[in-house]
Short mmCIF file of C-alpha atoms in Angstrom, two decimals:
data_model
loop_
_atom_site.label_atom_id
_atom_site.label_comp_id
_atom_site.label_asym_id
_atom_site.label_seq_id
_atom_site.Cartn_x
_atom_site.Cartn_y
_atom_site.Cartn_z
CA UNK A 1 37.14 2.82 8.40
CA UNK A 2 34.54 0.20 7.39
CA UNK A 3 31.74 -0.19 9.91
CA UNK A 4 31.55 -3.40 11.91
CA UNK A 5 28.89 -5.63 10.42
CA UNK A 6 28.34 -9.31 11.08
CA UNK A 7 26.57 -12.05 9.17
CA UNK A 8 23.62 -13.49 11.07
CA UNK A 9 24.67 -17.15 10.94
CA UNK A 10 24.18 -18.86 14.29
CA UNK A 11 27.64 -19.39 15.76
CA UNK A 12 26.70 -22.81 17.10
CA UNK A 13 26.04 -24.03 13.57
CA UNK A 14 28.45 -21.91 11.52
CA UNK A 15 30.29 -23.88 8.85
CA UNK A 16 33.45 -22.94 7.00
CA UNK A 17 33.35 -22.85 3.24
CA UNK A 18 35.38 -25.35 1.21
CA UNK A 19 39.06 -24.54 0.96
CA UNK A 20 39.65 -26.38 -2.31
CA UNK A 21 37.89 -25.42 -5.49
CA UNK A 22 36.53 -27.68 -8.14
CA UNK A 23 35.24 -26.03 -11.28
CA UNK A 24 31.51 -25.43 -11.23
CA UNK A 25 28.94 -24.82 -13.87
CA UNK A 26 26.35 -22.12 -14.28
CA UNK A 27 25.83 -19.16 -16.49
CA UNK A 28 22.31 -19.76 -17.67
CA UNK A 29 23.12 -18.24 -21.06
CA UNK A 30 22.47 -14.62 -20.04
CA UNK A 31 24.62 -11.56 -20.68
CA UNK A 32 25.91 -11.10 -17.13
CA UNK A 33 29.68 -10.96 -16.84
CA UNK A 34 30.90 -13.62 -14.41
CA UNK A 35 34.62 -13.08 -14.04
CA UNK A 36 35.85 -13.12 -10.43
CA UNK A 37 38.74 -10.83 -9.39
CA UNK A 38 42.17 -12.03 -10.45
CA UNK A 39 43.33 -12.84 -6.92
CA UNK A 40 40.46 -15.23 -6.13
CA UNK A 41 41.30 -18.64 -4.73
CA UNK A 42 38.30 -20.00 -6.60
CA UNK A 43 38.18 -20.38 -10.37
CA UNK A 44 35.07 -20.99 -12.42
CA UNK A 45 34.44 -22.90 -15.60
CA UNK A 46 31.37 -21.23 -17.04
CA UNK A 47 28.98 -23.53 -18.84
CA UNK A 48 25.29 -23.34 -19.49
CA UNK A 49 23.06 -24.61 -16.70
CA UNK A 50 21.41 -27.85 -17.73
CA UNK A 51 17.83 -27.19 -18.83
CA UNK A 52 16.20 -30.02 -16.92
CA UNK A 53 12.67 -30.56 -15.71
CA UNK A 54 11.30 -32.68 -12.94
CA UNK A 55 11.01 -32.92 -9.19
CA UNK A 56 13.88 -31.34 -7.29
CA UNK A 57 16.02 -34.14 -5.92
CA UNK A 58 16.48 -32.79 -2.39
CA UNK A 59 13.17 -31.00 -1.92
CA UNK A 60 12.18 -33.47 0.79
CA UNK A 61 15.06 -32.24 2.95
CA UNK A 62 13.59 -28.75 3.10
CA UNK A 63 11.23 -28.99 6.06
CA UNK A 64 10.91 -25.21 6.07
CA UNK A 65 8.86 -25.35 2.84
CA UNK A 66 6.59 -28.15 4.08
CA UNK A 67 7.18 -29.69 7.48
CA UNK A 68 6.06 -33.32 7.48
CA UNK A 69 8.14 -34.14 10.53
CA UNK A 70 11.10 -35.21 8.39
CA UNK A 71 13.59 -33.34 10.62
CA UNK A 72 12.07 -34.60 13.85
CA UNK A 73 10.04 -31.42 14.26
CA UNK A 74 6.33 -30.66 14.41
CA UNK A 75 4.20 -31.23 11.33
CA UNK A 76 2.99 -27.93 9.89
CA UNK A 77 5.63 -25.70 11.48
CA UNK A 78 6.95 -24.19 8.26
CA UNK A 79 6.70 -21.10 6.05
CA UNK A 80 3.72 -22.64 4.16
CA UNK A 81 5.44 -22.00 0.84
CA UNK A 82 4.35 -25.19 -0.92
CA UNK A 83 0.81 -24.59 0.27
CA UNK A 84 0.91 -21.09 -1.25
CA UNK A 85 2.25 -22.43 -4.55
CA UNK A 86 -0.51 -25.02 -4.73
CA UNK A 87 -3.44 -22.83 -3.72
CA UNK A 88 -2.54 -19.64 -5.59
CA UNK A 89 -0.10 -20.74 -8.30
CA UNK A 90 2.36 -17.98 -7.40
CA UNK A 91 6.08 -18.60 -7.09
CA UNK A 92 7.52 -15.10 -7.15
CA UNK A 93 7.12 -14.43 -10.86
CA UNK A 94 7.91 -10.85 -11.97
CA UNK A 95 9.35 -9.86 -8.56
CA UNK A 96 13.02 -8.91 -8.20
CA UNK A 97 14.80 -9.63 -4.93
CA UNK A 98 18.17 -8.01 -4.28
CA UNK A 99 20.51 -10.02 -2.05
CA UNK A 100 22.99 -7.71 -0.29
CA UNK A 101 25.65 -9.98 1.16
CA UNK A 102 29.28 -11.16 0.99
CA UNK A 103 29.12 -12.99 -2.37
CA UNK A 104 26.61 -14.94 -4.46
CA UNK A 105 27.43 -17.87 -6.72
CA UNK A 106 25.26 -16.65 -9.56
CA UNK A 107 26.46 -19.52 -11.77
CA UNK A 108 25.05 -22.16 -9.41
CA UNK A 109 22.60 -24.39 -11.31
CA UNK A 110 19.81 -23.61 -8.84
CA UNK A 111 20.47 -19.85 -8.90
CA UNK A 112 21.57 -19.02 -12.46
CA UNK A 113 18.12 -19.54 -14.04
CA UNK A 114 16.68 -16.76 -11.85
CA UNK A 115 19.47 -14.21 -12.23
CA UNK A 116 18.18 -11.10 -13.98
CA UNK A 117 20.64 -10.28 -16.79
CA UNK A 118 22.90 -7.44 -15.71
CA UNK A 119 21.44 -7.21 -12.18
CA UNK A 120 24.79 -7.60 -10.43
CA UNK A 121 27.47 -5.42 -8.87
CA UNK A 122 30.85 -6.46 -7.53
CA UNK A 123 32.06 -3.93 -4.97
CA UNK A 124 35.55 -5.48 -4.92
CA UNK A 125 36.11 -4.23 -8.45
CA UNK A 126 33.33 -1.60 -8.59
CA UNK A 127 32.02 -3.16 -11.77
CA UNK A 128 28.88 -4.77 -13.17
CA UNK A 129 30.20 -8.30 -12.85
CA UNK A 130 28.81 -11.21 -10.87
CA UNK A 131 29.90 -11.04 -7.20
CA UNK A 132 31.18 -14.62 -7.15
CA UNK A 133 32.68 -16.23 -4.04
CA UNK A 134 36.46 -15.99 -3.94
CA UNK A 135 37.63 -17.61 -0.73
CA UNK A 136 36.73 -20.25 1.83
CA UNK A 137 33.97 -18.74 3.94
CA UNK A 138 32.42 -16.74 1.07
CA UNK A 139 29.39 -19.02 1.23
CA UNK A 140 26.88 -16.97 3.19
CA UNK A 141 25.20 -15.06 0.36
CA UNK A 142 24.85 -18.19 -1.77
CA UNK A 143 23.01 -19.98 1.05
CA UNK A 144 20.77 -16.97 1.64
CA UNK A 145 19.95 -16.67 -2.06
CA UNK A 146 18.93 -20.31 -2.31
CA UNK A 147 16.47 -19.96 0.55
CA UNK A 148 14.74 -17.11 -1.26
CA UNK A 149 14.68 -18.27 -4.87
CA UNK A 150 16.48 -21.51 -5.71
CA UNK A 151 14.84 -22.72 -8.92
CA UNK A 152 12.10 -25.29 -8.59
CA UNK A 153 11.19 -28.20 -10.87
CA UNK A 154 14.60 -28.37 -12.54
CA UNK A 155 15.46 -31.84 -11.19
CA UNK A 156 18.35 -30.34 -9.24
CA UNK A 157 18.72 -30.02 -5.47
CA UNK A 158 15.95 -28.04 -3.72
CA UNK A 159 13.82 -24.92 -4.14
CA UNK A 160 13.44 -21.47 -2.65
CA UNK A 161 10.39 -19.98 -0.98
CA UNK A 162 9.77 -17.91 -4.14
CA UNK A 163 11.50 -20.11 -6.74
CA UNK A 164 10.58 -18.02 -9.79
CA UNK A 165 11.56 -14.62 -8.39
CA UNK A 166 14.31 -12.70 -10.14
CA UNK A 167 17.69 -12.21 -8.50
CA UNK A 168 19.83 -9.09 -8.20
CA UNK A 169 23.14 -9.78 -6.43
CA UNK A 170 25.26 -7.14 -4.69
CA UNK A 171 28.27 -8.06 -2.53
CA UNK A 172 28.49 -4.84 -0.50
CA UNK A 173 29.69 -6.79 2.55
CA UNK A 174 32.86 -7.69 0.67
CA UNK A 175 34.04 -4.12 1.28
CA UNK A 176 31.55 -3.18 4.03
CA UNK A 177 32.11 0.54 3.64
CA UNK A 178 29.27 2.86 4.59
CA UNK A 179 29.15 4.19 1.03
CA UNK A 180 28.93 0.73 -0.55
CA UNK A 181 26.22 -0.42 1.86
CA UNK A 182 24.14 2.68 1.11
CA UNK A 183 24.70 2.21 -2.62
CA UNK A 184 23.57 -1.43 -2.52
CA UNK A 185 20.42 -0.54 -0.58
CA UNK A 186 19.37 1.93 -3.25
CA UNK A 187 20.78 0.28 -6.39
CA UNK A 188 18.12 -0.31 -9.07
CA UNK A 189 15.39 1.12 -6.82
CA UNK A 190 12.93 1.22 -9.66
CA UNK A 191 13.22 -2.51 -10.31
CA UNK A 192 14.09 -4.23 -7.03
CA UNK A 193 11.01 -4.96 -4.94
CA UNK A 194 12.78 -6.49 -1.93
CA UNK A 195 16.25 -6.08 -0.43
CA UNK A 196 17.35 -9.03 1.70
CA UNK A 197 20.06 -8.22 4.24
CA UNK A 198 21.13 -11.17 6.40
CA UNK A 199 23.59 -9.11 8.43
CA UNK A 200 23.66 -6.60 11.25
CA UNK A 201 25.63 -5.22 14.17
CA UNK A 202 27.73 -7.49 16.41
CA UNK A 203 25.63 -9.49 18.88
CA UNK A 204 27.39 -8.34 22.04
CA UNK A 205 24.77 -6.37 23.97
CA UNK A 206 26.32 -3.06 22.94
CA UNK A 207 24.35 -0.16 21.52
CA UNK A 208 25.31 -0.12 17.84
CA UNK A 209 24.04 2.99 16.10
CA UNK A 210 23.26 2.92 12.37
CA UNK A 211 25.19 5.25 10.11
CA UNK A 212 23.38 8.32 8.77
CA UNK A 213 23.98 7.03 5.24
CA UNK A 214 22.14 3.80 6.10
CA UNK A 215 19.15 5.64 7.54
CA UNK A 216 18.99 7.88 4.48
CA UNK A 217 19.24 4.92 2.09
CA UNK A 218 16.33 3.06 3.68
CA UNK A 219 14.24 6.22 3.73
CA UNK A 220 14.98 6.80 0.04
CA UNK A 221 13.98 3.22 -0.74
CA UNK A 222 10.61 3.29 0.99
CA UNK A 223 9.81 6.68 -0.53
CA UNK A 224 11.03 6.18 -4.11
CA UNK A 225 11.42 2.45 -4.68
CA UNK A 226 9.16 0.79 -7.26
CA UNK A 227 7.92 4.11 -8.63
CA UNK A 228 6.75 5.31 -5.23
CA UNK A 229 5.26 2.05 -3.94
CA UNK A 230 8.41 1.59 -1.88
CA UNK A 231 11.00 -1.14 -1.60
CA UNK A 232 10.75 -3.76 1.14
CA UNK A 233 13.82 -4.06 3.41
CA UNK A 234 14.19 -7.24 5.46
CA UNK A 235 16.87 -7.59 8.15
CA UNK A 236 17.58 -10.22 10.84
CA UNK A 237 16.55 -9.77 14.44
CA UNK A 238 19.93 -11.08 15.59
CA UNK A 239 21.56 -14.12 17.19
CA UNK A 240 22.67 -12.76 20.56
CA UNK A 241 19.83 -14.04 22.70
CA UNK A 242 21.64 -16.49 24.94
CA UNK A 243 24.39 -15.04 27.07
CA UNK A 244 24.82 -17.98 29.47
CA UNK A 245 23.51 -21.45 28.76
CA UNK A 246 23.63 -24.50 30.97
CA UNK A 247 20.64 -26.28 29.49
CA UNK A 248 17.65 -25.57 27.29
CA UNK A 249 15.53 -24.52 30.27
CA UNK A 250 17.94 -22.10 31.91
CA UNK A 251 19.15 -19.32 29.65
CA UNK A 252 19.99 -15.74 30.57
CA UNK A 253 19.00 -13.48 27.68
CA UNK A 254 21.57 -10.83 26.95
CA UNK A 255 21.01 -9.17 23.57
CA UNK A 256 17.89 -7.33 22.45
CA UNK A 257 17.17 -6.64 18.81
CA UNK A 258 16.58 -2.97 19.66
CA UNK A 259 20.28 -2.52 20.44
CA UNK A 260 21.00 -2.96 16.71
CA UNK A 261 20.56 0.36 14.93
CA UNK A 262 19.94 -1.36 11.60
CA UNK A 263 16.74 -3.07 12.73
CA UNK A 264 15.04 -0.49 14.95
CA UNK A 265 14.47 1.77 11.94
CA UNK A 266 11.25 2.98 10.41
CA UNK A 267 11.08 1.17 7.06
CA UNK A 268 12.84 -2.06 8.10
CA UNK A 269 11.21 -5.44 8.68
CA UNK A 270 13.03 -7.15 11.56
CA UNK A 271 12.76 -10.94 11.16
CA UNK A 272 13.06 -13.31 14.11
CA UNK A 273 13.56 -17.09 14.00
CA UNK A 274 11.58 -20.20 14.94
CA UNK A 275 12.76 -23.79 14.72
CA UNK A 276 11.04 -26.86 13.27
CA UNK A 277 8.88 -27.07 16.39
CA UNK A 278 7.76 -23.46 16.04
CA UNK A 279 9.77 -22.32 19.04
CA UNK A 280 12.50 -19.76 19.56
CA UNK A 281 16.03 -21.18 19.19
CA UNK A 282 18.44 -20.40 22.01
CA UNK A 283 20.12 -17.66 19.97
CA UNK A 284 16.84 -15.79 19.41
CA UNK A 285 16.74 -12.19 20.61
CA UNK A 286 13.61 -10.50 21.95
CA UNK A 287 12.59 -7.06 20.76
CA UNK A 288 9.61 -4.75 20.47
CA UNK A 289 10.80 -4.10 16.91
CA UNK A 290 10.35 -7.71 15.68
CA UNK A 291 7.60 -8.09 13.07
CA UNK A 292 7.42 -11.80 12.14
CA UNK A 293 9.62 -14.90 12.32
CA UNK A 294 10.85 -17.24 9.61
CA UNK A 295 11.96 -20.85 9.98
CA UNK A 296 15.57 -21.51 10.96
CA UNK A 297 17.72 -24.07 12.72
CA UNK A 298 18.44 -25.04 16.29
CA UNK A 299 21.06 -27.27 17.89
CA UNK A 300 19.29 -30.35 16.48
CA UNK A 301 18.19 -29.42 12.96
CA UNK A 302 19.07 -26.77 10.39
CA UNK A 303 18.11 -25.36 6.99
CA UNK A 304 19.00 -27.06 3.70
CA UNK A 305 19.95 -24.70 0.88
CA UNK A 306 22.41 -23.95 -1.90
CA UNK A 307 26.15 -23.95 -1.27
CA UNK A 308 29.20 -22.76 -3.17
CA UNK A 309 30.77 -24.96 -5.84
CA UNK A 310 27.34 -25.86 -7.17
CA UNK A 311 26.73 -27.57 -3.86
CA UNK A 312 23.99 -28.13 -1.32
CA UNK A 313 24.26 -27.79 2.44
CA UNK A 314 22.14 -28.96 5.35
CA UNK A 315 23.65 -26.84 8.15
CA UNK A 316 22.52 -23.24 7.61
CA UNK A 317 20.98 -21.48 10.58
CA UNK A 318 20.55 -18.28 12.57
CA UNK A 319 18.48 -15.27 11.65
CA UNK A 320 20.58 -15.23 8.48
CA UNK A 321 18.27 -18.07 7.44
CA UNK A 322 14.98 -16.75 8.83
CA UNK A 323 15.40 -13.39 7.07
CA UNK A 324 15.34 -14.80 3.50
CA UNK A 325 12.33 -16.90 4.49
CA UNK A 326 10.44 -13.68 5.20
CA UNK A 327 11.81 -12.09 2.01
CA UNK A 328 10.56 -15.08 0.05
CA UNK A 329 7.11 -14.79 1.61
CA UNK A 330 7.06 -11.09 0.72
CA UNK A 331 7.98 -11.98 -2.87
CA UNK A 332 5.01 -14.37 -3.08
CA UNK A 333 2.71 -11.63 -1.78
CA UNK A 334 3.96 -9.13 -4.35
CA UNK A 335 3.83 -11.72 -7.11
CA UNK A 336 0.13 -12.07 -6.39
CA UNK A 337 -0.38 -8.30 -5.97
CA UNK A 338 2.49 -6.29 -7.50
CA UNK A 339 0.51 -3.08 -6.95
CA UNK A 340 0.91 -3.27 -3.16
CA UNK A 341 3.15 -0.85 -1.27
CA UNK A 342 5.90 -1.57 1.24
CA UNK A 343 3.45 -0.70 4.02
CA UNK A 344 0.90 -3.15 2.66
CA UNK A 345 3.47 -5.95 2.67
CA UNK A 346 4.42 -5.27 6.30
CA UNK A 347 0.82 -5.22 7.44
CA UNK A 348 -0.13 -8.33 5.47
CA UNK A 349 2.79 -10.29 6.93
CA UNK A 350 1.87 -9.18 10.46
CA UNK A 351 -1.88 -9.77 10.13
CA UNK A 352 -1.48 -13.20 8.53
CA UNK A 353 1.21 -14.51 10.90
CA UNK A 354 0.45 -17.65 12.91
CA UNK A 355 0.52 -17.50 16.70
CA UNK A 356 3.17 -20.18 17.10
CA UNK A 357 4.24 -21.61 20.47
CA UNK A 358 0.89 -20.56 21.98
CA UNK A 359 1.88 -21.52 25.53
CA UNK A 360 4.89 -19.21 25.57
CA UNK A 361 4.39 -16.98 28.64
CA UNK A 362 5.15 -13.68 26.92
CA UNK A 363 2.27 -13.67 24.47
CA UNK A 364 0.18 -10.57 25.11
CA UNK A 365 -3.37 -10.99 23.87
CA UNK A 366 -4.88 -7.79 25.26
CA UNK A 367 -3.64 -5.29 22.67
CA UNK A 368 -4.97 -4.54 19.23
CA UNK A 369 -2.89 -7.48 17.93
CA UNK A 370 -1.38 -10.47 19.80
CA UNK A 371 2.34 -9.86 20.28
CA UNK A 372 5.31 -11.68 21.77
CA UNK A 373 8.73 -10.02 22.21
CA UNK A 374 10.40 -13.21 20.92
CA UNK A 375 8.04 -13.80 17.98
CA UNK A 376 6.67 -10.41 17.01
CA UNK A 377 3.21 -11.12 15.62
CA UNK A 378 4.09 -14.77 15.03
CA UNK A 379 5.48 -17.10 12.39
CA UNK A 380 5.27 -15.83 8.83
CA UNK A 381 2.69 -17.79 6.83
CA UNK A 382 3.11 -17.40 3.07
CA UNK A 383 -0.17 -19.12 2.25
CA UNK A 384 -2.21 -16.97 4.62
CA UNK A 385 -0.35 -13.85 3.49
CA UNK A 386 -1.10 -14.43 -0.20
CA UNK A 387 -4.70 -15.21 0.67
CA UNK A 388 -5.02 -11.96 2.60
CA UNK A 389 -3.33 -10.04 -0.21
CA UNK A 390 -5.94 -11.19 -2.73
CA UNK A 391 -8.60 -8.81 -1.41
CA UNK A 392 -6.37 -6.29 0.35
CA UNK A 393 -7.25 -2.59 0.08
CA UNK A 394 -3.98 -0.71 -0.08
CA UNK A 395 -3.17 1.70 2.73
CA UNK A 396 -0.91 3.61 0.33
CA UNK A 397 2.77 4.33 0.41
CA UNK A 398 4.82 6.94 2.17
CA UNK A 399 2.80 9.76 0.69
CA UNK A 400 -0.31 8.76 2.65
CA UNK A 401 1.37 7.80 5.92
CA UNK A 402 0.68 10.14 8.83
CA UNK A 403 3.52 11.18 11.12
CA UNK A 404 2.80 12.62 14.57
CA UNK A 405 4.24 15.12 15.03
CA UNK A 406 4.86 15.89 11.33
CA UNK A 407 8.45 15.27 10.31
CA UNK A 408 8.86 18.99 9.71
CA UNK A 409 8.45 19.45 13.48
CA UNK A 410 10.42 18.12 16.46
CA UNK A 411 9.10 14.93 18.08
CA UNK A 412 7.11 14.98 21.30
CA UNK A 413 9.86 15.79 23.78
CA UNK A 414 10.49 15.60 27.49
CA UNK A 415 13.80 16.65 29.00
CA UNK A 416 16.43 18.94 27.58
CA UNK A 417 16.96 20.44 31.03
CA UNK A 418 13.28 21.21 31.62
CA UNK A 419 11.85 20.06 34.96
CA UNK A 420 11.63 17.39 36.23
CA UNK A 421 14.68 16.34 34.21
CA UNK A 422 17.28 15.17 34.84
CA UNK A 423 15.73 12.47 37.00
CA UNK A 424 18.04 10.53 39.31
CA UNK A 425 18.01 6.75 38.76
CA UNK A 426 18.69 5.00 42.09
CA UNK A 427 20.99 2.01 42.09
CA UNK A 428 19.43 -1.45 42.20
CA UNK A 429 19.08 -2.41 45.88
CA UNK A 430 20.77 -5.49 47.29
CA UNK A 431 17.41 -6.57 48.72
CA UNK A 432 13.98 -5.86 47.26
CA UNK A 433 12.85 -4.55 43.93
CA UNK A 434 14.31 -1.62 41.98
CA UNK A 435 12.92 1.89 42.27
CA UNK A 436 11.10 2.71 39.05
CA UNK A 437 11.13 6.26 37.67
CA UNK A 438 8.26 7.28 35.42
CA UNK A 439 7.43 10.17 33.12
CA UNK A 440 4.56 10.76 30.71
CA UNK A 441 3.76 12.42 27.39
CA UNK A 442 0.12 13.27 26.72
CA UNK A 443 -0.87 13.25 23.05
CA UNK A 444 -4.09 14.99 22.12
CA UNK A 445 -6.67 14.42 19.43
CA UNK A 446 -4.68 16.64 17.07
CA UNK A 447 -2.76 13.48 16.21
CA UNK A 448 -5.07 11.81 13.74
CA UNK A 449 -3.49 8.34 13.87
CA UNK A 450 -6.11 5.77 14.85
CA UNK A 451 -3.95 2.82 13.79
CA UNK A 452 -0.25 2.89 14.67
CA UNK A 453 2.23 1.23 12.32
CA UNK A 454 5.51 2.21 13.98
CA UNK A 455 6.71 4.10 17.06
CA UNK A 456 10.13 5.74 17.21
CA UNK A 457 11.43 6.44 20.70
CA UNK A 458 14.43 8.57 21.58
CA UNK A 459 16.04 7.92 24.95
CA UNK A 460 18.77 9.84 26.76
CA UNK A 461 20.47 8.89 30.03
CA UNK A 462 23.84 9.40 31.68
CA UNK A 463 25.12 6.25 33.38
CA UNK A 464 28.60 4.69 33.74
CA UNK A 465 27.10 1.29 32.89
CA UNK A 466 24.15 1.82 30.57
CA UNK A 467 23.48 -1.93 30.56
CA UNK A 468 22.09 -1.56 34.10
CA UNK A 469 18.93 0.07 32.79
CA UNK A 470 15.52 -1.35 31.99
CA UNK A 471 13.44 0.90 29.73
CA UNK A 472 9.72 0.33 29.09
CA UNK A 473 7.24 2.27 26.96
CA UNK A 474 3.61 1.91 28.04
CA UNK A 475 0.74 2.90 25.75
CA UNK A 476 -2.57 4.48 26.81
CA UNK A 477 -4.10 0.98 26.65
CA UNK A 478 -1.36 -0.34 29.01
CA UNK A 479 0.52 -2.35 26.36
CA UNK A 480 4.23 -2.55 27.18
CA UNK A 481 7.18 -2.31 24.80
CA UNK A 482 10.28 -3.49 26.64
CA UNK A 483 12.99 -1.50 24.89
CA UNK A 484 16.03 -2.43 26.99
CA UNK A 485 16.87 -4.57 29.99
CA UNK A 486 19.72 -5.09 32.44
CA UNK A 487 22.72 -6.87 30.93
CA UNK A 488 26.49 -7.17 31.08
CA UNK A 489 28.60 -6.17 28.09
CA UNK A 490 32.08 -7.53 27.43
CA UNK A 491 32.76 -6.83 23.74
CA UNK A 492 36.51 -7.43 24.01
CA UNK A 493 36.05 -10.71 25.88
CA UNK A 494 38.48 -9.89 28.68
CA UNK A 495 36.06 -10.92 31.43
CA UNK A 496 35.53 -7.34 32.63
CA UNK A 497 32.14 -5.67 32.26
CA UNK A 498 32.15 -2.58 30.04
CA UNK A 499 29.73 0.25 29.47
CA UNK A 500 27.21 -0.95 26.88
CA UNK A 501 27.23 2.38 25.02
CA UNK A 502 25.81 5.85 25.41
CA UNK A 503 22.11 6.61 25.58
CA UNK A 504 22.49 9.93 23.80
CA UNK A 505 19.10 10.23 22.08
CA UNK A 506 19.33 6.53 21.28
CA UNK A 507 16.67 5.44 18.81
CA UNK A 508 14.41 2.55 19.81
CA UNK A 509 11.74 1.22 17.47
CA UNK A 510 8.49 -0.58 18.25
CA UNK A 511 5.86 -2.35 16.17
CA UNK A 512 4.31 -3.78 19.32
CA UNK A 513 1.59 -1.09 19.31
CA UNK A 514 0.37 -1.96 15.81
CA UNK A 515 -3.22 -0.77 15.27
CA UNK A 516 -3.48 1.01 18.63
CA UNK A 517 -4.61 4.64 18.57
CA UNK A 518 -2.12 7.36 19.45
CA UNK A 519 -4.15 9.88 21.50
CA UNK A 520 -3.79 9.44 25.24
CA UNK A 521 -1.03 9.32 27.83
CA UNK A 522 2.16 7.45 26.93
CA UNK A 523 4.41 6.56 29.84
CA UNK A 524 8.05 5.61 30.08
CA UNK A 525 9.47 3.71 33.03
CA UNK A 526 13.19 3.48 33.77
CA UNK A 527 14.90 1.45 36.49
CA UNK A 528 18.35 0.17 37.42
CA UNK A 529 18.51 -3.64 37.43
CA UNK A 530 22.19 -4.24 38.35
CA UNK A 531 23.87 -2.93 41.49
CA UNK A 532 26.91 -0.70 42.16
CA UNK A 533 26.32 2.34 39.92
CA UNK A 534 23.91 5.26 39.72
CA UNK A 535 22.95 7.53 36.87
CA UNK A 536 20.34 9.95 35.62
CA UNK A 537 17.57 9.99 33.05
CA UNK A 538 18.01 13.02 30.79
CA UNK A 539 14.90 12.88 28.60
CA UNK A 540 12.92 11.06 25.93
CA UNK A 541 11.01 11.66 22.71
CA UNK A 542 8.21 10.05 20.72
CA UNK A 543 7.19 10.05 17.09
CA UNK A 544 4.41 7.92 15.61
CA UNK A 545 3.66 6.68 12.09
CA UNK A 546 0.37 5.24 10.96
CA UNK A 547 -2.99 5.90 9.42
#
């Protein structure tokens, strides 16, 4: 059965595709087959894209490239793409970006010029043909693609963040089988620098574990992509942040990005969202796994990008939109320095990020790097990232990354029946604060990591309502990764709370401890935040990656 995967378009701003087709142009004169399946509702008249030059007609609508306040937002709250183009004269040249999505209108006049000949796969027909939209609603991948690499200076519509990057288009979400997803994530590994994936698990507070084939595909990509430099995988942080909303000041946060098994993985960049004021939209999810944010929409303004039928839309939003912003910024970095590894790109994006929304109460400034669970290390800044890349000394790829313990050994482990586990977790009291249970893992100097890049945490607990639990990881320098918090889950929408899933060696991921040293005592704290049920903590594990 195909796994459940959802596009990361904000539900408040989701827009149906057109239900009536008019013929559209495209083609670009390359050798890519562009015949949609026979049962498509859409038909295409394939003509050459007009070879025009001049300012893009709708570029001024795209506040995310250069925010001049045109959307009613704050001047300067943007991805700094135009600034990067101007200062460094890079626009994504020589870098291939694979869009893994539902469909891509590769014949669109703003997309066709950047399509790499033959760099397509249609999973509906299992053939090397363009994965064109077929039905109303098949518009997601086209919008995502335009944000990354819509052609600039062709006197047509707008531009992408990296408007001269090359496109590879794979519609694995059209079938959404585990095998097709894994295939798309490793297709053309030697040539694709970046894989953009604006999709993830359902935003319902449930624990959604990634398939083994997905984990293996990402690992293969970071190890073998680009001749060992590693492919860059960008995924959305998710849109499930607001569970109950009565106004913009009173929102109960339900979902956490760490409940999505696709984005708490070693090797994945989890992208959050900020609006045109540099603040988290209501749908934004917190997470210790979030690296950087890209611009996206809110209830007042949205993202302007390419649409099906050679069209242009002004209503795209969600972390589906912020993810390709980050992919575009990564493409600019690699265009300036194609020798950099996947690890270099991650670090450059994190180090160069802007500390947006500086008065937000959850900024922590006491660690090795400022961090906010809603913003990661801040808003991605393409200009600053390319500037930093100019003189960057590579940290190497997978071959030089240190794992503690080594991956040939089990992780640091507590539990498995050894005392003091299992530890009883008392129910949340009706009055007063919860009783916190704590355990510790001491890591000695034998771990040679002085700068952490990623922490993988395994957590096991037995509880009839796993959503009751708050789980925190605390580093030797007292920096806290909040991995889970109390929440109610109702995936079937029947109004009855359900168990949020099983904590059976559940994998959490954290980038929050970037550049901290490993040696010292790492603590985990667990508490019950919602009343009526009790459970037990069965154990936990740690593994670190870094240099």
